C-alpha cells in the first residue's frame, strides 16, 4: 500500500482508535475547512453539526471508520436526520421518515456524517450547477472548471481536503466523472452490489448505483465491503465475490489481458492529454506484467446512449410528477431548471412500448459488452474525452434534453466511456494517473467483466502502488495548510 495514504479515512480512524485524535476534534477541523474553502467551491450544503455532535455523544458504532467526518450526496441516501434538496427547488428541504439501507450501512462504519454535498437536479449531467444552491460547484484544482457531476460536490469536498472520503452515486458516470475531474479514485461496482431500498428496487432501469469518492483505494475497498449485499426485497442481486474488496487489494492481480482504447469506443479522437494518459498507463501496465493490446470494444455504443437518454428522461419525469402529485399542484416557474423541463417534455413523447424497447436495448448492449470480455479481462480508456470542462459549458438552463445528451458537442461526446458500464452493469473505476501541464487531473478508466469487482480493484491498487497519487494537493488546500 502506498505510503502516501496518510491523509485517507483509514489513517484518521486509526488516529481515533489510538486516542491521538477525537471524533469531536476531527469534526472541528472538517467544519473549519468548510468555512474556509466551501465559499470558493459551493460543494457542501445542509450542514447538520448538532446531529453530528449528538451522534458522537451517544456513542459511535465501532466500525472501520469510527470518528471520521463524512458527507453524503444531496441525492438519494435518504436519512431521517439529513433533509435534502436533491439538487432541485421543487424538492427543497425534503424530509424523510426513514433511513435508506445504504445510509444505515454507511452509518454502521462509525463515520460522523455532518452534511450533504451538491448534485445537479435529478442527478443528470457531468457538471454540478443546480440553481437551488445559488451557483455552480467548482473544481479545487481550478475554480474556473467544473468538479464534475453528478457527485460533483463530493468530488470537490474530498479533493479540497474537507473530508477524506464521501458518498456518491453513479447512473452514467456520476462517481467516476467527478473523481476523474478532481484527481480522486472512484469505483462503480457491479449492478446490484449495493442496496437500493427501501424507496425503490432499482434506479434508471438498473443503471444507477451508490458509490464513494476517495483519495485511496483502501478507503473505497473498506467502505464498499461495509455496504455490499442486497437488502430486503431487492429485485435481483449481484453475483457473490470470491473475496472481499479489502482482501483483493492485498495482493497484485494475476497477469491480465488488457484491451487499450486511446480513442472513444467508436474510434473518434480524444484530447491529446487524455490520450497521453492512456498511453502512459498502458506502458505501466505492460511493465507490471500484463498483456496489453490495442482494440475497440465492439458494441452499439450510439444506440445504447440514445436508449440511456430515453430511460433517464422517463426517470426525471417520474420524480417530477410524483413530487407534484404529493404537493397537490402543477409545475410552477422556478420549480425545476431547463434540463429537467426538457426531460419531462421529451418523456411525454415516449410511449410505453418505446420505453420498454429502450430497456431491451440496454440489455442487448449488456450482452454485447459481455462478449467483449471473452477476449480480454480489462478495458482501458480515458475516463473523459477531455480534461474537466469550464464552468457553464454544460449548464442546466437549456431545455433541449436529447440534444444536450447525444447532440453535437453534447455530454456523450465529452463523456463517451462511463455510461457504457452503467448500461452493461459491469464494474468500472477511474484512477487519477495523470495531470495536464496546467495542473488539471485526467482520470484513467478501467472496466472488467460482470461480477469481477475483486479483479478490478486489485488492479487499481497495483496502479496506486506503482504510481502513487495521494500526495498531490490543489493549491487552495496547500495554502490552507500553510
XYZ file of C-alpha atoms in Angstrom:
482
model
C 0.000 0.000 0.000
C 1.262 3.458 -0.869
C 2.899 5.329 1.994
C 1.043 8.421 0.833
C -2.351 7.200 2.028
C -1.692 9.038 5.315
C -4.441 11.574 4.602
C -7.110 8.967 3.990
C -10.040 7.937 6.173
C -8.279 4.770 7.317
C -5.492 6.896 8.774
C -7.889 9.178 10.627
C -9.794 6.185 12.003
C -6.502 4.852 13.346
C -5.865 8.234 14.980
C -9.202 7.985 16.759
C -8.607 4.358 17.756
C -5.265 5.185 19.361
C -6.550 8.324 21.090
C -4.310 10.616 19.034
C -7.443 12.468 17.897
C -11.058 12.539 18.981
C -14.146 12.495 16.770
C -15.032 15.987 18.000
C -11.585 17.308 17.084
C -11.793 15.816 13.596
C -15.259 17.318 13.160
C -13.953 20.711 14.338
C -11.285 20.605 11.627
C -13.737 19.493 8.924
C -16.093 22.360 9.808
C -13.180 24.815 9.801
C -12.294 23.670 6.303
C -15.905 24.061 5.197
C -15.839 27.647 6.475
C -12.531 28.418 4.751
C -12.861 26.543 1.457
C -16.522 25.975 0.696
C -17.251 29.622 -0.261
C -14.846 29.123 -3.179
C -16.320 25.758 -4.141
C -20.024 25.631 -3.221
C -19.734 21.907 -2.534
C -21.102 21.333 0.993
C -24.736 22.065 1.890
C -27.326 21.308 4.556
C -24.838 21.241 7.426
C -26.123 19.376 10.478
C -23.471 19.992 13.131
C -25.854 19.375 16.037
C -26.824 15.995 14.596
C -23.159 15.068 14.247
C -22.306 16.162 17.800
C -25.251 14.183 19.202
C -24.125 11.086 17.326
C -20.635 11.400 18.824
C -22.025 11.944 22.321
C -24.398 8.979 22.011
C -21.523 6.678 21.079
C -20.474 5.883 17.532
C -20.665 2.376 16.090
C -17.391 0.512 16.404
C -16.847 0.272 12.668
C -13.760 0.679 10.477
C -14.177 4.474 10.156
C -15.227 5.299 13.693
C -14.944 9.058 14.272
C -14.098 10.070 10.695
C -16.047 13.075 9.309
C -18.209 12.161 6.323
C -20.622 13.718 3.819
C -23.485 12.153 1.879
C -24.616 13.257 -1.545
C -27.647 15.537 -1.769
C -29.421 12.976 -3.930
C -30.754 9.699 -2.608
C -29.159 8.285 0.573
C -32.400 9.148 2.358
C -31.842 9.771 6.066
C -34.200 10.955 8.776
C -31.590 13.291 10.258
C -30.452 14.805 6.956
C -33.004 16.793 4.932
C -32.198 17.104 1.243
C -32.767 19.370 -1.731
C -31.830 16.664 -4.262
C -30.469 19.429 -6.468
C -33.916 20.934 -7.086
C -36.028 23.806 -5.858
C -39.044 21.517 -6.253
C -37.527 19.140 -3.697
C -36.020 21.775 -1.411
C -35.901 20.751 2.267
C -37.308 17.275 1.699
C -37.501 15.359 4.976
C -37.578 11.587 5.252
C -39.438 9.322 7.660
C -36.926 6.509 7.175
C -33.253 5.775 6.680
C -32.196 4.200 3.403
C -30.369 0.880 3.523
C -27.220 2.435 2.084
C -27.183 5.159 4.741
C -27.720 2.599 7.513
C -24.672 0.694 6.318
C -22.587 3.845 5.957
C -23.544 4.925 9.492
C -22.593 1.499 10.858
C -18.975 2.106 9.798
C -18.772 4.734 12.547
C -18.398 7.790 10.325
C -19.596 11.151 11.598
C -21.950 12.434 8.919
C -22.392 16.193 9.197
C -23.935 17.352 5.929
C -24.591 16.761 2.265
C -22.773 17.519 -0.987
C -24.183 19.251 -4.030
C -25.697 17.453 -7.009
C -27.224 18.617 -10.291
C -31.004 18.451 -10.433
C -32.118 14.849 -10.539
C -28.512 13.692 -10.914
C -28.429 14.429 -14.639
C -25.263 15.759 -16.261
C -21.465 15.762 -15.981
C -21.445 19.043 -14.027
C -22.979 20.286 -10.772
C -24.696 23.609 -11.425
C -28.041 23.479 -9.635
C -29.866 26.745 -9.003
C -31.091 25.539 -5.599
C -27.520 26.017 -4.320
C -27.219 29.542 -5.672
C -24.429 28.829 -8.145
C -22.171 26.185 -9.661
C -19.902 23.813 -7.774
C -16.284 24.445 -8.730
C -13.140 22.358 -9.037
C -10.483 22.779 -6.312
C -7.721 22.360 -8.905
C -9.045 25.298 -10.958
C -12.210 27.095 -9.874
C -12.990 28.071 -13.459
C -13.532 24.356 -14.153
C -16.316 22.010 -13.142
C -15.830 19.442 -10.406
C -17.969 17.088 -12.487
C -21.327 15.517 -11.822
C -23.498 14.296 -10.591
C -21.459 13.679 -7.422
C -19.674 16.963 -8.041
C -19.973 18.267 -4.509
C -18.449 15.090 -3.125
C -15.579 15.291 -5.597
C -14.820 18.900 -4.695
C -15.112 18.280 -0.940
C -12.719 15.326 -0.986
C -10.210 16.934 -3.352
C -10.170 20.090 -1.219
C -9.490 18.062 1.931
C -12.755 18.928 3.671
C -13.337 15.202 4.116
C -11.162 12.264 3.136
C -13.983 10.283 1.535
C -17.589 10.989 0.580
C -20.678 9.222 -0.684
C -21.738 9.453 -4.314
C -23.936 7.661 -6.803
C -23.449 6.690 -10.426
C -26.082 6.288 -13.154
C -23.989 7.343 -16.139
C -20.607 8.097 -14.634
C -21.688 10.215 -11.687
C -18.997 8.869 -9.339
C -16.302 8.403 -11.969
C -16.710 11.755 -13.780
C -16.171 13.898 -10.637
C -13.441 11.567 -9.373
C -11.614 11.998 -12.679
C -12.237 15.748 -12.698
C -10.951 16.147 -9.126
C -7.966 13.775 -9.124
C -9.603 11.058 -6.995
C -10.318 7.353 -7.026
C -13.885 6.328 -7.847
C -15.377 2.867 -8.263
C -18.697 1.805 -9.788
C -19.432 -1.708 -8.623
C -21.297 -4.455 -10.466
C -25.033 -3.820 -10.762
C -26.926 -4.559 -7.508
C -23.737 -4.873 -5.445
C -25.224 -2.309 -3.008
C -28.770 -1.972 -1.630
C -31.261 0.403 -3.220
C -34.130 0.195 -0.756
C -36.492 0.689 0.743
C -37.717 3.507 -1.515
C -37.135 1.666 -4.787
C -35.949 -1.571 -6.293
C -33.652 -0.031 -8.867
C -32.688 3.319 -10.338
C -32.889 4.145 -14.046
C -33.731 0.561 -15.077
C -30.831 -0.776 -13.029
C -28.206 1.588 -14.376
C -27.776 3.642 -11.181
C -25.925 2.587 -8.036
C -24.254 4.106 -4.990
C -20.503 4.525 -4.638
C -17.736 6.509 -2.970
C -15.028 9.014 -3.891
C -11.751 8.719 -2.018
C -8.059 9.510 -2.045
C -7.022 5.904 -1.516
C -8.093 2.571 -2.918
C -8.116 1.046 0.579
C -10.730 3.517 1.854
C -13.061 2.689 -1.008
C -12.481 -1.029 -0.542
C -13.298 -0.908 3.163
C -16.428 1.189 2.671
C -17.680 -0.985 -0.177
C -17.185 -4.107 1.935
C -19.295 -2.489 4.656
C -22.082 -1.576 2.249
C -22.147 -4.572 -0.110
C -25.019 -7.034 -0.211
C -28.677 -6.953 -1.147
C -31.382 -5.615 1.124
C -34.837 -6.960 1.917
C -36.984 -7.254 -1.197
C -34.271 -6.485 -3.744
C -35.457 -7.485 -7.246
C -32.094 -9.066 -8.086
C -28.635 -9.452 -6.565
C -25.056 -9.197 -7.785
C -23.020 -12.401 -8.069
C -21.054 -13.212 -4.941
C -17.442 -12.081 -4.891
C -14.721 -14.694 -4.444
C -13.005 -12.397 -1.961
C -13.786 -9.085 -0.274
C -12.696 -5.768 -1.735
C -10.253 -5.326 1.153
C -8.701 -8.756 0.720
C -8.467 -8.290 -3.044
C -6.144 -5.283 -2.734
C -3.662 -7.108 -0.504
C -2.089 -8.851 -3.488
C -1.496 -7.818 -7.105
C -3.798 -9.400 -9.670
C -2.711 -12.228 -11.940
C -1.354 -11.140 -15.329
C -4.376 -9.680 -17.125
C -5.330 -9.247 -20.761
C -5.847 -5.506 -21.197
C -7.626 -4.041 -24.228
C -6.425 -0.444 -24.660
C -8.568 2.180 -26.371
C -6.864 5.577 -26.821
C -9.824 6.945 -28.791
C -13.525 6.861 -27.966
C -15.138 3.427 -28.214
C -16.255 4.344 -31.731
C -12.763 5.401 -32.797
C -13.140 9.188 -32.582
C -10.082 11.104 -31.322
C -9.876 12.343 -27.735
C -7.961 15.265 -26.241
C -4.168 14.789 -26.511
C -3.767 14.991 -22.726
C -6.274 12.164 -22.285
C -4.596 10.085 -24.975
C -1.239 10.673 -23.301
C -2.671 9.433 -20.010
C -3.984 6.263 -21.669
C -0.701 5.547 -23.449
C 1.348 6.177 -20.306
C -0.858 3.866 -18.226
C -0.781 1.166 -20.879
C 3.025 1.158 -20.777
C 2.971 0.988 -16.992
C 0.602 -1.983 -17.042
C 2.814 -3.734 -19.559
C 5.827 -3.183 -17.298
C 3.832 -4.770 -14.464
C 3.451 -7.960 -16.473
C 0.054 -7.525 -18.083
C -0.710 -8.391 -21.725
C -1.601 -5.066 -23.330
C -3.107 -4.847 -26.821
C -4.984 -2.068 -28.641
C -8.607 -2.546 -29.621
C -12.153 -1.218 -29.591
C -14.979 -2.856 -27.631
C -17.393 -3.812 -30.394
C -20.961 -2.886 -29.428
C -23.713 -0.460 -30.432
C -22.482 2.416 -28.276
C -24.542 5.089 -30.041
C -27.733 3.051 -29.768
C -27.039 2.460 -26.093
C -26.670 6.147 -25.391
C -29.917 7.026 -27.143
C -31.677 4.335 -25.086
C -29.993 5.634 -21.897
C -31.286 9.113 -22.728
C -34.891 7.889 -23.042
C -34.733 5.931 -19.785
C -33.287 8.858 -17.839
C -35.834 11.264 -19.320
C -38.629 8.994 -18.115
C -36.993 8.714 -14.703
C -36.785 12.505 -14.470
C -40.420 12.901 -15.489
C -41.417 10.325 -12.867
C -39.861 12.119 -9.891
C -41.281 15.451 -11.057
C -44.795 14.030 -11.460
C -44.657 12.172 -8.144
C -43.500 15.299 -6.320
C -46.200 17.469 -7.879
C -48.836 14.877 -7.004
C -47.649 14.821 -3.393
C -47.739 18.628 -3.265
C -51.165 18.707 -4.941
C -50.270 21.297 -7.569
C -48.951 21.855 -11.071
C -45.407 22.761 -12.026
C -44.596 26.407 -11.315
C -41.930 28.713 -12.655
C -38.671 28.188 -10.809
C -39.549 24.679 -9.623
C -37.071 22.960 -11.937
C -34.341 24.004 -14.346
C -34.363 23.779 -18.119
C -32.826 20.325 -18.490
C -35.409 18.799 -16.152
C -38.225 20.581 -18.019
C -36.782 19.358 -21.290
C -36.505 15.792 -19.995
C -40.120 15.898 -18.848
C -41.272 17.138 -22.251
C -39.144 14.560 -24.068
C -40.537 11.768 -21.886
C -44.082 12.718 -22.820
C -43.284 11.758 -26.412
C -42.057 8.291 -25.386
C -44.701 5.567 -25.387
C -44.698 2.633 -23.022
C -43.607 0.382 -25.868
C -40.735 2.752 -26.717
C -39.611 2.802 -23.081
C -39.539 -0.998 -22.957
C -37.656 -1.027 -26.252
C -35.058 1.268 -24.674
C -34.711 -1.088 -21.693
C -34.350 -4.023 -24.085
C -31.679 -2.084 -25.969
C -29.743 -1.615 -22.743
C -29.977 -5.326 -22.039
C -28.847 -6.194 -25.561
C -25.908 -3.846 -25.124
C -25.020 -5.618 -21.893
C -24.803 -8.893 -23.809
C -22.587 -7.259 -26.438
C -20.288 -5.914 -23.746
C -20.226 -9.290 -22.012
C -18.889 -10.740 -25.264
C -16.117 -8.111 -25.265
C -14.722 -9.598 -22.058
C -14.473 -13.087 -23.512
C -11.381 -11.770 -25.294
C -9.903 -9.646 -22.507
C -10.024 -9.097 -18.759
C -9.835 -5.290 -18.659
C -10.852 -2.454 -20.983
C -8.607 0.594 -20.514
C -9.555 4.068 -21.760
C -9.636 7.643 -20.575
C -12.459 8.449 -18.147
C -13.405 11.597 -20.076
C -12.575 12.610 -23.619
C -11.227 15.956 -22.339
C -9.842 17.470 -19.136
C -12.501 18.998 -16.825
C -14.809 21.366 -18.713
C -15.159 25.046 -17.938
C -17.999 26.013 -15.636
C -21.085 26.871 -17.663
C -20.368 24.707 -20.677
C -22.966 22.081 -19.690
C -25.285 24.372 -17.724
C -28.819 23.210 -16.948
C -30.777 26.209 -18.193
C -31.234 24.827 -21.725
C -34.292 22.674 -22.419
C -33.193 20.536 -25.390
C -32.598 17.458 -23.265
C -31.978 14.940 -26.040
C -29.547 17.229 -27.845
C -27.846 18.044 -24.525
C -27.045 14.372 -24.129
C -26.407 12.993 -27.622
C -26.227 16.016 -29.947
C -23.090 17.647 -31.383
C -20.867 18.913 -28.577
C -23.111 17.224 -26.039
C -22.477 15.197 -22.936
C -21.877 11.924 -24.766
C -19.013 13.425 -26.756
C -17.480 14.762 -23.538
C -18.126 11.586 -21.546
C -18.262 8.706 -24.055
C -16.941 5.937 -21.775
C -18.687 5.900 -18.395
C -22.345 5.273 -19.247
C -21.386 2.150 -21.201
C -20.785 0.302 -17.949
C -23.928 1.574 -16.253
C -25.812 0.082 -19.186
C -23.894 -3.192 -19.076
C -23.847 -3.385 -15.280
C -20.146 -4.218 -15.333
C -17.745 -2.819 -12.707
C -15.656 0.196 -13.699
C -13.271 2.564 -11.942
C -11.388 5.785 -12.538
C -7.822 6.123 -11.321
C -6.015 9.519 -11.107
C -2.982 8.656 -13.211
C -2.244 11.947 -14.971
C -2.270 15.742 -14.639
C -2.055 18.178 -17.542
C 0.765 20.712 -17.831
C -1.542 23.344 -16.327
C -2.449 21.139 -13.369
C -5.798 19.609 -14.325
C -6.480 15.990 -13.336
C -7.061 13.370 -16.030
C -8.519 10.056 -14.926
C -7.888 6.643 -16.434
C -10.898 4.361 -16.791
C -10.702 0.621 -16.167
C -13.574 -1.839 -16.571
C -13.944 -5.573 -16.015
C -16.431 -8.352 -16.709
C -19.708 -8.551 -14.775
C -19.028 -9.644 -11.217
C -15.236 -9.241 -11.460
C -15.071 -6.397 -8.937
C -12.230 -8.029 -7.000
C -10.012 -8.327 -10.066
C -10.687 -4.714 -10.981
C -9.943 -3.213 -7.574
C -6.783 -5.342 -7.242
C -5.549 -3.781 -10.477
C -6.419 -0.307 -9.201
C -4.418 -0.944 -6.034
C -1.483 -2.181 -8.097
C -1.513 1.069 -10.089
C -1.737 3.103 -6.869
C 1.353 1.359 -5.537
C 3.261 1.701 -8.806
C 2.401 5.377 -9.360
C 1.180 6.919 -6.064
C -1.118 9.913 -6.410
C -2.276 10.725 -2.878
C 0.493 13.252 -2.190
C -0.881 15.734 -4.734
C -2.904 18.630 -3.352
C -4.709 21.551 -5.000
C -3.113 24.928 -4.333
C -6.091 26.048 -2.247
C -5.555 23.172 0.179
C -1.813 23.758 0.292
C -2.443 27.430 1.087
C -4.940 26.498 3.819
C -2.468 24.113 5.435
C 0.430 26.577 5.274
